[in-house]
PDB file of C-alpha atoms in Angstrom:
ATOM      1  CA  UNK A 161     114.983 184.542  50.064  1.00 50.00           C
ATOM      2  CA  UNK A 162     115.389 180.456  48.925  1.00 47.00           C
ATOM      3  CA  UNK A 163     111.864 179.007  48.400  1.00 51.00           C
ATOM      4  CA  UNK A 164     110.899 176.026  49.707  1.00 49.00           C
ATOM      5  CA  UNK A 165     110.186 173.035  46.829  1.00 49.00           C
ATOM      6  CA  UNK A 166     107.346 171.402  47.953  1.00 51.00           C
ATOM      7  CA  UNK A 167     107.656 167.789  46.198  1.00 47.00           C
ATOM      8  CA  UNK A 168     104.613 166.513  44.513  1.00 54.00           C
ATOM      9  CA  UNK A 169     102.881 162.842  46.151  1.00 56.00           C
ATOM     10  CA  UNK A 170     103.829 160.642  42.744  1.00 53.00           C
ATOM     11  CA  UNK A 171     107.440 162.226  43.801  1.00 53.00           C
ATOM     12  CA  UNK A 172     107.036 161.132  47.394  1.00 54.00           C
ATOM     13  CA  UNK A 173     105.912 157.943  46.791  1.00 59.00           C
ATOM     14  CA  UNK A 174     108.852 157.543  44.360  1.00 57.00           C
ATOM     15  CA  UNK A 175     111.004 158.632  47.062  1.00 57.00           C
ATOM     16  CA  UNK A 176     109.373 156.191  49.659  1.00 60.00           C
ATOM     17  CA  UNK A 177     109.534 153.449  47.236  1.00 63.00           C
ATOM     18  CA  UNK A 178     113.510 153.908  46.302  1.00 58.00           C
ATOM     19  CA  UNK A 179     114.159 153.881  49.738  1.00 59.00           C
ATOM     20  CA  UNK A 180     112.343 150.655  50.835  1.00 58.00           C
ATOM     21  CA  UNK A 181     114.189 149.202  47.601  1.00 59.00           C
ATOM     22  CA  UNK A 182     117.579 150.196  49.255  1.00 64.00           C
ATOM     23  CA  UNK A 183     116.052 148.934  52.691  1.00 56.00           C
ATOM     24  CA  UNK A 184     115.409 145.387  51.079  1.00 55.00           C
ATOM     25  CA  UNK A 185     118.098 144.971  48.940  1.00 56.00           C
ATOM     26  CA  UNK A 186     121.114 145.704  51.973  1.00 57.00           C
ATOM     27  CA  UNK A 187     118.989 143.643  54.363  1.00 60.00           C
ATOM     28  CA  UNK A 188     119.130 140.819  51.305  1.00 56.00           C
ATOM     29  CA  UNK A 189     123.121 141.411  51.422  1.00 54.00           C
ATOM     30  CA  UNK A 190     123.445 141.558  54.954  1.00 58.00           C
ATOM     31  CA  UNK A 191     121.598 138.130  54.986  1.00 57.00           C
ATOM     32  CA  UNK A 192     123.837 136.740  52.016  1.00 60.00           C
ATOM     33  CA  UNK A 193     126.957 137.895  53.609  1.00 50.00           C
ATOM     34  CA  UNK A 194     125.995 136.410  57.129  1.00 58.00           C
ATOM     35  CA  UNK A 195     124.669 133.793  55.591  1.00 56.00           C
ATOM     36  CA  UNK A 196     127.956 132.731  53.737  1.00 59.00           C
ATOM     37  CA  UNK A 197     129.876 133.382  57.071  1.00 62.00           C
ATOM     38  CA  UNK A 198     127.731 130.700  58.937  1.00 57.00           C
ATOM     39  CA  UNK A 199     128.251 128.092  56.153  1.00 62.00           C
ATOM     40  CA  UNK A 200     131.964 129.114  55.890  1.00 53.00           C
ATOM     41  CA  UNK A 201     131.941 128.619  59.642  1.00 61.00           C
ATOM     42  CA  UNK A 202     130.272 125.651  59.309  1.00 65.00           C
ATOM     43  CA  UNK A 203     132.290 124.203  56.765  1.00 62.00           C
ATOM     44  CA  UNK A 204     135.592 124.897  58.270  1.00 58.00           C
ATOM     45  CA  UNK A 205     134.316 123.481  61.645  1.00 65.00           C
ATOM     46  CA  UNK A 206     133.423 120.406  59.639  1.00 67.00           C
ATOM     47  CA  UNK A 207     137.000 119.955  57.985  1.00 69.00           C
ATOM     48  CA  UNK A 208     138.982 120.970  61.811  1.00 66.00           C
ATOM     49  CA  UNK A 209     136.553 117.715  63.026  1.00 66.00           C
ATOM     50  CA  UNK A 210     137.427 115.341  60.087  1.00 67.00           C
ATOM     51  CA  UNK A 211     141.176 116.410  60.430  1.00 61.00           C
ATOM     52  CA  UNK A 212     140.985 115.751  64.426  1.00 65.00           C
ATOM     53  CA  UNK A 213     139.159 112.299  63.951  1.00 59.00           C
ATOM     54  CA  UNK A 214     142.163 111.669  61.400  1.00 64.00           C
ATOM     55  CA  UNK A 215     144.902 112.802  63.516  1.00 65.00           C
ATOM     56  CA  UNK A 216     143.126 110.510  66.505  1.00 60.00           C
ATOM     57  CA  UNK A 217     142.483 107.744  63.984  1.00 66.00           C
ATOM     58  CA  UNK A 218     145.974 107.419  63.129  1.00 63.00           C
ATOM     59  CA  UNK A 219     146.915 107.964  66.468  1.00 64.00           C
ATOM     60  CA  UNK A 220     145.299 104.597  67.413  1.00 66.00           C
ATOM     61  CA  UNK A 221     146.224 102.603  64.081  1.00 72.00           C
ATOM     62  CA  UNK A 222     149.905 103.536  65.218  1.00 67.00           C
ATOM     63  CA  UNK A 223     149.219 102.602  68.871  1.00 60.00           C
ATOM     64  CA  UNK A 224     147.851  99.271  67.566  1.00 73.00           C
ATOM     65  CA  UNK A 225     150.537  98.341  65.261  1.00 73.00           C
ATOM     66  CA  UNK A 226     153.020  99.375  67.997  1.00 69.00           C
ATOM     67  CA  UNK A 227     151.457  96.527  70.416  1.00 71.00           C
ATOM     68  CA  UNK A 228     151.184  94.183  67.516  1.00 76.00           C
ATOM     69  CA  UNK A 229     154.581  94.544  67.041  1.00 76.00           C
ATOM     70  CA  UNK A 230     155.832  94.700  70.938  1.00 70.00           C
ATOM     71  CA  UNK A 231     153.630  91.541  71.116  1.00 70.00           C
ATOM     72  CA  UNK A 232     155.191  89.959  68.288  1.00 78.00           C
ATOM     73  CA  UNK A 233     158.608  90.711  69.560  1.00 76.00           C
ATOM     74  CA  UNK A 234     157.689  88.899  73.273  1.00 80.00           C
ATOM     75  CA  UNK A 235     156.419  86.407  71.914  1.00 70.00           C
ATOM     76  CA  UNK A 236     159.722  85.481  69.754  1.00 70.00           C
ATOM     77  CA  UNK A 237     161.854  86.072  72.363  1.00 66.00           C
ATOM     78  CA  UNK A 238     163.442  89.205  70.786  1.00 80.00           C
ATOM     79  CA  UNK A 239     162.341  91.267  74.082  1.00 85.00           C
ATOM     80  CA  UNK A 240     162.058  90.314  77.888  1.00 93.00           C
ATOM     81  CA  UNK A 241     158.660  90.951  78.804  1.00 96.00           C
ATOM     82  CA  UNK A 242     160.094  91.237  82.330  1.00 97.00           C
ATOM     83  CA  UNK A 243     162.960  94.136  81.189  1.00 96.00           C
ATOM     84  CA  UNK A 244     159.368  96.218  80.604  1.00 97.00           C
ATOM     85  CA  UNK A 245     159.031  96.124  84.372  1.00 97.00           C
ATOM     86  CA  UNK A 246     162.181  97.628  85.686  1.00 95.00           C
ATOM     87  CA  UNK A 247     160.055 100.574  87.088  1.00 97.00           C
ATOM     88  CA  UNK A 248     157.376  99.004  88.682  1.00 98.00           C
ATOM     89  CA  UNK A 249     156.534  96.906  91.537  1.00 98.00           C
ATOM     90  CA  UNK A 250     153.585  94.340  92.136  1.00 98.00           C
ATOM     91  CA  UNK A 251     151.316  94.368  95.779  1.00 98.00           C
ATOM     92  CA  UNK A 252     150.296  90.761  96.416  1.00 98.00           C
ATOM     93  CA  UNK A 253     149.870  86.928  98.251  1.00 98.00           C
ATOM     94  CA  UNK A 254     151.636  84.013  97.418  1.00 97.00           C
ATOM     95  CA  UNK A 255     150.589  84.141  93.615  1.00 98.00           C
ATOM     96  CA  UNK A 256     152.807  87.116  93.230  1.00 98.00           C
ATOM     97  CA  UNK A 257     155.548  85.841  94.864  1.00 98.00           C
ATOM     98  CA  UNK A 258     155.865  83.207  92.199  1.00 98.00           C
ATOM     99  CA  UNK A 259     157.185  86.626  90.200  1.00 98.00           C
ATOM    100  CA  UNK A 260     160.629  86.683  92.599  1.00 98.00           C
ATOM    101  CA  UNK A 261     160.673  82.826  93.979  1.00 97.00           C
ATOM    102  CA  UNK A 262     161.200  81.769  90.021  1.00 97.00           C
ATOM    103  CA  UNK A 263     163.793  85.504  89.723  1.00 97.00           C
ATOM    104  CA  UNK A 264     161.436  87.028  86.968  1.00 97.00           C
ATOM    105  CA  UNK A 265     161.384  90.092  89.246  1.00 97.00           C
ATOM    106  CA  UNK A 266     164.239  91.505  91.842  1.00 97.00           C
ATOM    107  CA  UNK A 267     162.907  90.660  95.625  1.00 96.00           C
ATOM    108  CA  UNK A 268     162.688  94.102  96.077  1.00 96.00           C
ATOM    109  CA  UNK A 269     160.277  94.932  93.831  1.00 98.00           C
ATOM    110  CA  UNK A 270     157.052  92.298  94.709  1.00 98.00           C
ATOM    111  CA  UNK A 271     155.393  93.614  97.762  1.00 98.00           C
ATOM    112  CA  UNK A 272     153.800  90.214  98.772  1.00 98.00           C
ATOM    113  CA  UNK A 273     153.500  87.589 101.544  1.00 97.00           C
ATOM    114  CA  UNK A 274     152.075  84.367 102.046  1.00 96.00           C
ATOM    115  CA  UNK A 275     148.346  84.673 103.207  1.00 96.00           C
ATOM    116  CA  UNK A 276     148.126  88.395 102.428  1.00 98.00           C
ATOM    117  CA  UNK A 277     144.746  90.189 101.584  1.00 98.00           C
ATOM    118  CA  UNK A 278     144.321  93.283 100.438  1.00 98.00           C
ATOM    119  CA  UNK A 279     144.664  94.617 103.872  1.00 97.00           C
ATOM    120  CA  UNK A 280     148.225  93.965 103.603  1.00 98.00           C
ATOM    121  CA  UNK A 281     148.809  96.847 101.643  1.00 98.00           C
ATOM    122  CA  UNK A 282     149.617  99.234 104.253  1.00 96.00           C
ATOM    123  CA  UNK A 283     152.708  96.895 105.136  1.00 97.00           C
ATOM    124  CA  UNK A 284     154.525  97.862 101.823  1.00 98.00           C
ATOM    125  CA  UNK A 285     153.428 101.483 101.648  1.00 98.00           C
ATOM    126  CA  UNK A 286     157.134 102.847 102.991  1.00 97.00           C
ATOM    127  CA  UNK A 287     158.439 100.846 100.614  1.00 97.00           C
ATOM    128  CA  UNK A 288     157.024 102.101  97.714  1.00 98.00           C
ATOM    129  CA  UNK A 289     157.153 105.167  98.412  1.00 98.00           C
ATOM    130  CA  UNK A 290     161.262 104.599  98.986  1.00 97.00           C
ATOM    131  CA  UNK A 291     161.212 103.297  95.867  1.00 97.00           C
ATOM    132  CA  UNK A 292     158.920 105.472  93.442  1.00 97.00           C
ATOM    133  CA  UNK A 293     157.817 103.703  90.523  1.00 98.00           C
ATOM    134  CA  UNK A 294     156.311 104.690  87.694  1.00 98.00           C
ATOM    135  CA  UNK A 295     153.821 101.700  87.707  1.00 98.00           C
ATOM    136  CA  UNK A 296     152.271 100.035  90.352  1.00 98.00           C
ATOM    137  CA  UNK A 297     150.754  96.478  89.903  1.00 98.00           C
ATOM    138  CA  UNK A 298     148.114  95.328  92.528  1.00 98.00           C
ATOM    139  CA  UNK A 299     147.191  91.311  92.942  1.00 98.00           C
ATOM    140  CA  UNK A 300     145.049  89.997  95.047  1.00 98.00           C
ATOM    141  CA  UNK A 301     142.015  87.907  96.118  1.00 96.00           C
ATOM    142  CA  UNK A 302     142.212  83.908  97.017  1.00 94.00           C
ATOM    143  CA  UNK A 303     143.466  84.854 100.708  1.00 95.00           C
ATOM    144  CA  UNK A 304     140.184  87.804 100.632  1.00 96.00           C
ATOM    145  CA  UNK A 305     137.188  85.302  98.906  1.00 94.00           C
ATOM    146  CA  UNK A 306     138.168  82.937 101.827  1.00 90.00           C
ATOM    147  CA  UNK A 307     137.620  85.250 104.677  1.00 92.00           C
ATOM    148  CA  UNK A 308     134.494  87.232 103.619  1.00 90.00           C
ATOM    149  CA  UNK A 309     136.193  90.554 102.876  1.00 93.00           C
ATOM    150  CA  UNK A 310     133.254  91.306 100.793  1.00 89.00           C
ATOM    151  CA  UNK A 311     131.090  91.581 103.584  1.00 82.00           C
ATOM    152  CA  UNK A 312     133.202  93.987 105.684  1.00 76.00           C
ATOM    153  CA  UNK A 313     131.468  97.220 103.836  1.00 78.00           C
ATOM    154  CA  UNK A 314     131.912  95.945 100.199  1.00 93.00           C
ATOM    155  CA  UNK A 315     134.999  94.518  98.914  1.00 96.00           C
ATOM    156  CA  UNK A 316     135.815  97.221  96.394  1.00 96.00           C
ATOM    157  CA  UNK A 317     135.597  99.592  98.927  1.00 96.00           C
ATOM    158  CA  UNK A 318     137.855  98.504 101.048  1.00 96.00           C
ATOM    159  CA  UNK A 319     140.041  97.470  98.303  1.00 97.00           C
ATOM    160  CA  UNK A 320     139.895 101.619  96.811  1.00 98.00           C
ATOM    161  CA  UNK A 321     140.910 102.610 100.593  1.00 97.00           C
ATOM    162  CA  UNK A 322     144.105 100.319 100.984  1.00 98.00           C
ATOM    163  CA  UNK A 323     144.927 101.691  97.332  1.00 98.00           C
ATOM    164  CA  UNK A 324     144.677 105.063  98.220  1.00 98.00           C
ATOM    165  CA  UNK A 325     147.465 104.675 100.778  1.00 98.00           C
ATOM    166  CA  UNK A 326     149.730 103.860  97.693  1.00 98.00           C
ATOM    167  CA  UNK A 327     148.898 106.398  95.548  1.00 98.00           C
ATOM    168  CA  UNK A 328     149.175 109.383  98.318  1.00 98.00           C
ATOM    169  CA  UNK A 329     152.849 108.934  98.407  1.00 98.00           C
ATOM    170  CA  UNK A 330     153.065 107.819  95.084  1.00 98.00           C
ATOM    171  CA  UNK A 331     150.826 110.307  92.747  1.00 98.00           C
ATOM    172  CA  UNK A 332     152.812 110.193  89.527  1.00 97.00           C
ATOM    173  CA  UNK A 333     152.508 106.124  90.032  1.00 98.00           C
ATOM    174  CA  UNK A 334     149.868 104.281  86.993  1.00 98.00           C
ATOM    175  CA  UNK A 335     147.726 102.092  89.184  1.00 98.00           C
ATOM    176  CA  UNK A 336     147.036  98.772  87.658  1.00 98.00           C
ATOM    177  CA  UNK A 337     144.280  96.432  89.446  1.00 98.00           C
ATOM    178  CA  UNK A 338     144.358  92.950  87.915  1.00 98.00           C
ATOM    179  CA  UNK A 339     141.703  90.563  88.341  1.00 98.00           C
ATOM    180  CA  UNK A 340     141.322  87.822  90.399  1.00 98.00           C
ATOM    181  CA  UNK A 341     142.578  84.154  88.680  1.00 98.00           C
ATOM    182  CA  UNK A 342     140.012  81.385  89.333  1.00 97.00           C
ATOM    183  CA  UNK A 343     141.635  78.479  91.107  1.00 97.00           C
ATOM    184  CA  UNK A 344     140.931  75.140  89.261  1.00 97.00           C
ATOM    185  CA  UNK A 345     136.925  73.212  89.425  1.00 97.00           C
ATOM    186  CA  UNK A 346     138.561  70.504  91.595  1.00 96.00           C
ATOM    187  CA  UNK A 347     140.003  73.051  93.858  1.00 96.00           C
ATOM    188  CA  UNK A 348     137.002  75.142  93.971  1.00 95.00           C
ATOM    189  CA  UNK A 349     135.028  71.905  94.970  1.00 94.00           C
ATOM    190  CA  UNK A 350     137.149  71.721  98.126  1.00 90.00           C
ATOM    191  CA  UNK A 351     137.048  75.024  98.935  1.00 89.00           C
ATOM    192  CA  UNK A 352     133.642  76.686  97.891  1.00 88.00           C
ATOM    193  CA  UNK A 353     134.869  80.157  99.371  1.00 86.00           C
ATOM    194  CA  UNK A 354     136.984  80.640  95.953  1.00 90.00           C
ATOM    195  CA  UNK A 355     133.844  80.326  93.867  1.00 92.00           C
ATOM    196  CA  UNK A 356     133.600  84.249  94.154  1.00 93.00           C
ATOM    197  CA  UNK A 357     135.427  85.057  91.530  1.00 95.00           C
ATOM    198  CA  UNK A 358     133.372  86.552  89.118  1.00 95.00           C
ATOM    199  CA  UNK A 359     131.445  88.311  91.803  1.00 94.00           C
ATOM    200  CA  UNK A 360     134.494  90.047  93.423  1.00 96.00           C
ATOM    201  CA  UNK A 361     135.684  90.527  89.722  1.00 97.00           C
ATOM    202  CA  UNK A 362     133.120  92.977  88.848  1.00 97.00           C
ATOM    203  CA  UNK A 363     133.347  94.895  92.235  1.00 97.00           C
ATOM    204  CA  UNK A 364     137.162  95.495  91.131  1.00 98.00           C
ATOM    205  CA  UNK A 365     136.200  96.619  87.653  1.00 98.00           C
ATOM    206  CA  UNK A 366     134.117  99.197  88.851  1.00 97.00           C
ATOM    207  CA  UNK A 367     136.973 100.104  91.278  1.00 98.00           C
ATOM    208  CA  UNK A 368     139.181 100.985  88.563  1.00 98.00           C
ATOM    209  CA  UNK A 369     136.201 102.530  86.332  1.00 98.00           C
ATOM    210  CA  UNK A 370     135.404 104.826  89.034  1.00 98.00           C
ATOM    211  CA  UNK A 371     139.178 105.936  89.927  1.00 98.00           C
ATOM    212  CA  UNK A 372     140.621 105.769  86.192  1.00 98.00           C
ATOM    213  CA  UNK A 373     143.244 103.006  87.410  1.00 98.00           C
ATOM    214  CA  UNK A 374     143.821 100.145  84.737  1.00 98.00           C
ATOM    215  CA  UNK A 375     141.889  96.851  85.458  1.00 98.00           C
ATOM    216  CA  UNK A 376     143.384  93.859  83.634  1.00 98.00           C
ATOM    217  CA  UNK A 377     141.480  91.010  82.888  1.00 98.00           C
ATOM    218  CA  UNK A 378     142.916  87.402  83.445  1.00 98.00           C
ATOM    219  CA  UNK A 379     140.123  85.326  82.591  1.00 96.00           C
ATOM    220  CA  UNK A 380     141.169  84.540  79.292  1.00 96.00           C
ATOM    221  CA  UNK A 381     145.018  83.324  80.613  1.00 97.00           C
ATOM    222  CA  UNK A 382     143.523  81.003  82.753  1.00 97.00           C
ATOM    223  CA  UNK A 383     140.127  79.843  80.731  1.00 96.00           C
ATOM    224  CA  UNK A 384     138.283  80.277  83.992  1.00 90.00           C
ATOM    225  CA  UNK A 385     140.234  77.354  86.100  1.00 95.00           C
ATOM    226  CA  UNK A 386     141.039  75.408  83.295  1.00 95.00           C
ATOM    227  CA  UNK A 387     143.853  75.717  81.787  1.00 96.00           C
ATOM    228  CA  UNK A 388     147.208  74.247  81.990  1.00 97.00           C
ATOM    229  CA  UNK A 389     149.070  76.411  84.744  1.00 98.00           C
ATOM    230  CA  UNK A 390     148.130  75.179  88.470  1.00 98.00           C
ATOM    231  CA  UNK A 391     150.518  73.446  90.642  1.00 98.00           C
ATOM    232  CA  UNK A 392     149.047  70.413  92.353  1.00 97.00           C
ATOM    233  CA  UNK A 393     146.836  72.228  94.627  1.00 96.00           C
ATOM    234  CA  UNK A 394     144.963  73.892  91.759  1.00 97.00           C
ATOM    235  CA  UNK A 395     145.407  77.316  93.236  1.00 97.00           C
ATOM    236  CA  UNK A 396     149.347  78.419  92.159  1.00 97.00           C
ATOM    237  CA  UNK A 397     150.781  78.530  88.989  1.00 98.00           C
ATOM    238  CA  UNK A 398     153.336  76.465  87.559  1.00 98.00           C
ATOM    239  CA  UNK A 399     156.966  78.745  86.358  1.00 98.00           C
ATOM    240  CA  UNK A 400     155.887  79.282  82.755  1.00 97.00           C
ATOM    241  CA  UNK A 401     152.666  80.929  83.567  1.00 98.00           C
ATOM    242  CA  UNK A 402     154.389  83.835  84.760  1.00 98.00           C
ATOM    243  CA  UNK A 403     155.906  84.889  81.571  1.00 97.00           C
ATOM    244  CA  UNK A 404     151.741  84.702  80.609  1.00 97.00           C
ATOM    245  CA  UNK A 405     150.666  86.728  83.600  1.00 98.00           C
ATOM    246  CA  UNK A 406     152.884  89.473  82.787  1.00 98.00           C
ATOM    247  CA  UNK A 407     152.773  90.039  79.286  1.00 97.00           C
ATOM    248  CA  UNK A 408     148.817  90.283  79.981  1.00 98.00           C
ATOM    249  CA  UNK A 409     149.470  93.018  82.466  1.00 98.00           C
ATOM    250  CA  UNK A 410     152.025  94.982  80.017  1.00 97.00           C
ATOM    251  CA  UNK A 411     150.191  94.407  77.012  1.00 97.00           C
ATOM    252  CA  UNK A 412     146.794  95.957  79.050  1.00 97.00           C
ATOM    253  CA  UNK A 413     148.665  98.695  80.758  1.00 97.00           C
ATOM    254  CA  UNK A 414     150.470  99.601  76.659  1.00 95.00           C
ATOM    255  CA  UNK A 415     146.628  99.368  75.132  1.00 94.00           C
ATOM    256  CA  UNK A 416     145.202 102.236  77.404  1.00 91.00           C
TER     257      UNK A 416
END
């Protein structure tokens, strides 16, 4: 018969102590092991965000030097700004039928009529739809400052409703919402319903904010009513501004 071997209390204690000493020392390893995963973690989550904000980065210096070069190219003549809009058509008034009166664009393809607000829209909506393009350029506002559509429930409102026609038979369609050109000082002098412009300009912004369509700003083309482009009534543009008009609307649509 074994006997049992009773260990002594300085042997216990020994025994105790070794043990918390193996306790500590794998809870130290454990720690340095996690420890080094976290900042491994951390560090390759670091490099995978530099890398991204390169790869985005160069992305956009590309982009940029793309439209430098597209702009250059207009500019000299080496490329028709209006062979960039053989897939799209333009919703307007008389202002955008400048675009097919002067042959810049086919008849077919500028949805406008003389007098015509946005509430026009609806008129063309079979046709676009019949013809399906890619881009869809929108153009209004003298016609709509001059009879108060601002006050029928909020211009942009109304404006985002007539759009909406468009783009339910024409999803795939990039919706592009320019901005409405001031008519010349003398002009608006004689007709104070056009000096609206900046007002209805910042309902349309929103517009296209809130529905992630493209809004393209023409206040620098026309310096606010003072530049060189109106006809004699100070409200339609002269032939060359066209050329003008749409590289601003390519050039915008190219940047986004």
């Amino acid at each position: 018969m074994k006997r049992k071997v009773k260990l002594k209390p300085k042997a216990k204690r020994a025994g105790i102590i070794f043990l918390a000493v193996i306790v500590v020392l794998s809870g130290f390893l454990i720690y340095r092991v996690w420890s080094h995963n976290a900042t491994l973690a951390q560090g390759l989550d670091y490099i995978q965000e530099q890398e991204n904000k390169k790869v985005k980065e160069l992305s956009s210096s590309l982009k940029d030097k793309k439209n430098a070069e597209m702009e250059s190219a207009i500019e000299s003549g080496q490329v028709d700004v209006f062979a960039l809009f053989d897939d799209a058509v333009i919703f307007g008034d008389s202002r955008v039928m400048g675009f097919s009166v002067y042959h810049f664009f086919p008849e077919s393809h500028v949805l406008a009529s003389s007098g015509a607000t946005i509430k026009d829209i609806s008129n063309w909506v079979n046709q676009a739809q019949s013809m399906n393009p890619s881009l869809i350029f929108f153009s209004y506002g003298v016609n709509d400052m001059g009879l108060g559509l601002d006050s029928e429930g909020g211009y942009d409102a109304l404006y985002q409703s007539q759009i909406e026609q468009v783009v339910k038979v024409c999803p795939d369609a990039t919706i592009v919402v320019n901005s409405i050109i001031s008519a010349t000082p003398v002009a608006i002098e004689k007709s104070p319903r056009w000096d609206k412009v900046d007002e209805y300009n910042k309902k349309i912004k929103a517009m296209c904010e809130k529905n992630d369509w493209i809004y393209v700003d023409n206040s620098e083309i026309c310096q606010n009513g003072n530049a060189d482009i109106y006809q004699a009534d100070g409200v339609h543009f002269l032939q060359p501004f066209y050329t003008t008009w749409a590289e601003n609307m390519i050039m915008t649509v190219r940047k986004q």
